[in-house]
Short mmCIF file of C-alpha atoms in Angstrom, two decimals:
data_model
loop_
_atom_site.label_atom_id
_atom_site.label_comp_id
_atom_site.label_asym_id
_atom_site.label_seq_id
_atom_site.Cartn_x
_atom_site.Cartn_y
_atom_site.Cartn_z
CA UNK A 1 15.51 13.08 -17.70
CA UNK A 2 12.59 14.80 -15.98
CA UNK A 3 13.27 16.82 -12.83
CA UNK A 4 10.93 15.04 -10.40
CA UNK A 5 11.00 18.01 -8.01
CA UNK A 6 9.04 19.96 -10.62
CA UNK A 7 6.62 17.15 -11.45
CA UNK A 8 3.25 16.77 -9.74
CA UNK A 9 1.92 13.32 -10.56
CA UNK A 10 -1.60 13.30 -11.98
CA UNK A 11 -2.45 9.89 -10.52
CA UNK A 12 -2.19 8.32 -7.09
CA UNK A 13 -1.35 4.68 -6.51
CA UNK A 14 -2.93 3.67 -3.23
CA UNK A 15 -1.24 0.49 -2.03
CA UNK A 16 -1.56 -1.67 1.00
CA UNK A 17 0.62 -4.71 1.53
CA UNK A 18 0.14 -7.41 4.11
CA UNK A 19 3.47 -8.87 5.11
CA UNK A 20 4.83 -11.57 7.41
CA UNK A 21 6.45 -8.84 9.52
CA UNK A 22 7.94 -5.37 9.26
CA UNK A 23 11.53 -6.07 8.15
CA UNK A 24 11.76 -5.68 4.37
CA UNK A 25 15.15 -7.42 4.34
CA UNK A 26 13.71 -10.72 5.59
CA UNK A 27 9.91 -10.57 5.74
CA UNK A 28 7.75 -11.28 2.70
CA UNK A 29 4.70 -9.74 1.04
CA UNK A 30 1.68 -12.09 1.16
CA UNK A 31 -1.16 -9.82 -0.05
CA UNK A 32 -1.47 -6.66 -2.12
CA UNK A 33 -4.26 -4.31 -3.04
CA UNK A 34 -3.81 -1.29 -5.28
CA UNK A 35 -6.21 1.41 -6.37
CA UNK A 36 -5.37 4.08 -8.93
CA UNK A 37 -7.17 7.39 -8.36
CA UNK A 38 -7.08 10.94 -9.60
CA UNK A 39 -6.71 13.86 -7.19
CA UNK A 40 -10.46 13.89 -6.54
CA UNK A 41 -10.00 10.30 -5.32
CA UNK A 42 -12.13 8.90 -8.11
CA UNK A 43 -11.22 5.26 -8.56
CA UNK A 44 -9.80 4.64 -12.03
CA UNK A 45 -8.70 1.03 -11.57
CA UNK A 46 -7.93 -1.57 -8.93
CA UNK A 47 -6.00 -4.77 -8.37
CA UNK A 48 -6.13 -7.22 -5.48
CA UNK A 49 -4.28 -10.49 -5.02
CA UNK A 50 -2.47 -12.80 -2.72
CA UNK A 51 1.28 -13.00 -3.33
CA UNK A 52 2.61 -16.51 -3.78
CA UNK A 53 5.46 -17.34 -1.40
CA UNK A 54 7.25 -20.42 -0.11
CA UNK A 55 5.05 -22.14 2.48
CA UNK A 56 7.77 -23.05 4.99
CA UNK A 57 9.36 -19.62 4.76
CA UNK A 58 6.19 -17.64 5.43
CA UNK A 59 5.00 -20.00 8.16
CA UNK A 60 8.36 -19.54 9.91
CA UNK A 61 8.26 -15.78 9.51
CA UNK A 62 4.69 -15.55 10.80
CA UNK A 63 5.57 -17.82 13.75
CA UNK A 64 8.34 -15.39 14.73
CA UNK A 65 5.97 -12.39 14.57
CA UNK A 66 4.19 -11.64 17.90
CA UNK A 67 1.40 -9.71 16.11
CA UNK A 68 0.67 -12.72 13.87
CA UNK A 69 0.90 -15.17 16.77
CA UNK A 70 -1.81 -13.21 18.58
CA UNK A 71 -4.12 -13.44 15.52
CA UNK A 72 -3.94 -17.06 14.35
CA UNK A 73 -7.15 -16.91 12.26
CA UNK A 74 -5.96 -13.87 10.30
CA UNK A 75 -2.52 -15.38 9.86
CA UNK A 76 -3.94 -18.66 8.56
CA UNK A 77 -6.12 -16.72 6.13
CA UNK A 78 -3.08 -14.85 4.78
CA UNK A 79 -1.00 -18.04 4.52
CA UNK A 80 -3.79 -19.82 2.63
CA UNK A 81 -4.21 -16.82 0.32
CA UNK A 82 -0.48 -16.69 -0.41
CA UNK A 83 -0.25 -20.41 -1.10
CA UNK A 84 -3.18 -20.23 -3.55
CA UNK A 85 -1.70 -17.24 -5.42
CA UNK A 86 0.59 -16.68 -8.35
CA UNK A 87 4.33 -16.24 -7.68
CA UNK A 88 5.52 -12.87 -6.44
CA UNK A 89 7.24 -11.82 -9.69
CA UNK A 90 3.98 -12.36 -11.60
CA UNK A 91 2.09 -10.23 -9.08
CA UNK A 92 4.74 -7.51 -9.27
CA UNK A 93 4.35 -7.52 -13.08
CA UNK A 94 0.56 -7.19 -12.73
CA UNK A 95 0.88 -4.19 -10.40
CA UNK A 96 3.35 -2.60 -12.83
CA UNK A 97 0.95 -3.29 -15.73
CA UNK A 98 -1.84 -1.59 -13.78
CA UNK A 99 0.38 1.46 -13.38
CA UNK A 100 1.48 1.44 -17.02
CA UNK A 101 -2.17 1.47 -18.16
CA UNK A 102 -2.56 4.87 -16.49
CA UNK A 103 0.82 6.42 -17.24
CA UNK A 104 2.39 7.72 -20.41
CA UNK A 105 6.04 8.18 -21.31
CA UNK A 106 8.20 8.74 -18.26
CA UNK A 107 5.27 9.82 -16.09
CA UNK A 108 5.28 8.51 -12.51
CA UNK A 109 2.63 7.90 -9.85
CA UNK A 110 2.52 9.17 -6.31
CA UNK A 111 2.35 6.35 -3.77
CA UNK A 112 -0.40 6.89 -1.20
CA UNK A 113 -1.69 5.11 1.89
CA UNK A 114 -1.39 4.83 5.66
CA UNK A 115 2.16 4.49 7.01
CA UNK A 116 3.09 4.14 3.36
CA UNK A 117 6.81 4.41 4.09
CA UNK A 118 6.65 0.82 5.37
CA UNK A 119 5.02 -0.46 2.18
CA UNK A 120 7.51 1.59 0.13
CA UNK A 121 10.44 -0.12 1.89
CA UNK A 122 9.05 -3.51 0.80
CA UNK A 123 8.38 -2.23 -2.73
CA UNK A 124 11.96 -0.92 -2.99
CA UNK A 125 13.37 -4.23 -1.80
CA UNK A 126 11.12 -6.79 -3.50
CA UNK A 127 9.39 -4.99 -6.41
CA UNK A 128 11.88 -2.83 -8.34
CA UNK A 129 9.64 -2.77 -11.46
CA UNK A 130 6.92 -1.04 -9.43
CA UNK A 131 9.35 1.22 -7.60
CA UNK A 132 10.84 2.67 -10.78
CA UNK A 133 7.45 4.13 -11.81
CA UNK A 134 6.85 5.82 -8.43
CA UNK A 135 7.57 9.44 -7.60
CA UNK A 136 10.08 9.85 -4.77
CA UNK A 137 7.48 11.73 -2.72
CA UNK A 138 4.57 9.95 -1.05
CA UNK A 139 1.17 10.86 0.35
CA UNK A 140 1.07 9.39 3.85
CA UNK A 141 -2.38 9.57 5.45
CA UNK A 142 -0.91 8.74 8.85
CA UNK A 143 0.89 12.12 8.82
CA UNK A 144 -2.51 13.78 8.43
CA UNK A 145 -3.81 11.60 11.27
CA UNK A 146 -1.07 12.81 13.63
CA UNK A 147 -1.77 16.48 12.89
CA UNK A 148 -5.54 16.19 13.05
CA UNK A 149 -5.50 14.22 16.31
CA UNK A 150 -2.86 16.32 18.07
CA UNK A 151 -3.94 19.76 16.91
CA UNK A 152 -7.71 19.39 16.45
CA UNK A 153 -8.69 16.31 18.47
CA UNK A 154 -10.18 14.70 15.37
CA UNK A 155 -10.11 10.97 14.99
CA UNK A 156 -11.29 8.90 12.06
CA UNK A 157 -12.96 5.67 13.24
CA UNK A 158 -11.22 2.64 11.71
CA UNK A 159 -12.31 -0.98 11.47
CA UNK A 160 -8.73 -2.32 11.62
CA UNK A 161 -9.43 -5.41 9.49
CA UNK A 162 -5.79 -5.64 8.38
CA UNK A 163 -6.75 -6.83 4.92
CA UNK A 164 -5.21 -4.98 2.03
CA UNK A 165 -8.26 -3.77 0.08
CA UNK A 166 -10.22 -2.82 3.20
CA UNK A 167 -7.22 -0.86 4.48
CA UNK A 168 -6.85 1.11 1.23
CA UNK A 169 -10.52 2.01 1.02
CA UNK A 170 -10.36 3.12 4.65
CA UNK A 171 -7.23 5.21 3.96
CA UNK A 172 -8.95 7.03 1.08
CA UNK A 173 -12.02 7.69 3.25
CA UNK A 174 -9.79 8.86 6.11
CA UNK A 175 -8.00 11.41 3.93
CA UNK A 176 -11.35 12.62 2.55
CA UNK A 177 -12.53 13.03 6.16
CA UNK A 178 -9.51 15.18 7.08
CA UNK A 179 -9.70 17.23 3.88
CA UNK A 180 -13.41 17.79 4.57
CA UNK A 181 -12.51 19.28 7.96
CA UNK A 182 -9.90 21.55 6.37
CA UNK A 183 -12.26 22.67 3.59
CA UNK A 184 -15.37 22.62 5.81
#
């Protein structure tokens, strides 16, 4: 068994999940986007899909979510996407296959994104096949955001579309922005 403390993953798995809420024990994933990059943030591969869920369940969960209730158009879009998508286990297998294409042996990927701990909680709970190929450490862009805003007054302008692929691309650009200030 490899000592993960001594392993620096060579690839990043940028993930953004759209969910019915923030509780991984009861809420469900309805959209996923994933981009595999190297450490220069060159895109090596990508995957984007709705995540098929039970219609009544996700409608009920969205109805109980104040954020979703305040954005009915966005919520309807996510519900429609989920209902038109393959079942969750098939999507999990596709994300795992994407990872496996870029990993060898017992190599793992570093999970990256904004507030990625929230996405990781859902991955741990709902997608164990994906979780087992992830390093225990994560690259959370929101931690960079806190430091750069508080210490240097820097703020990266965001569009806040709350769609998975847009959010990932924005997260990669945001980290590049902060690293540019550090290296600049």
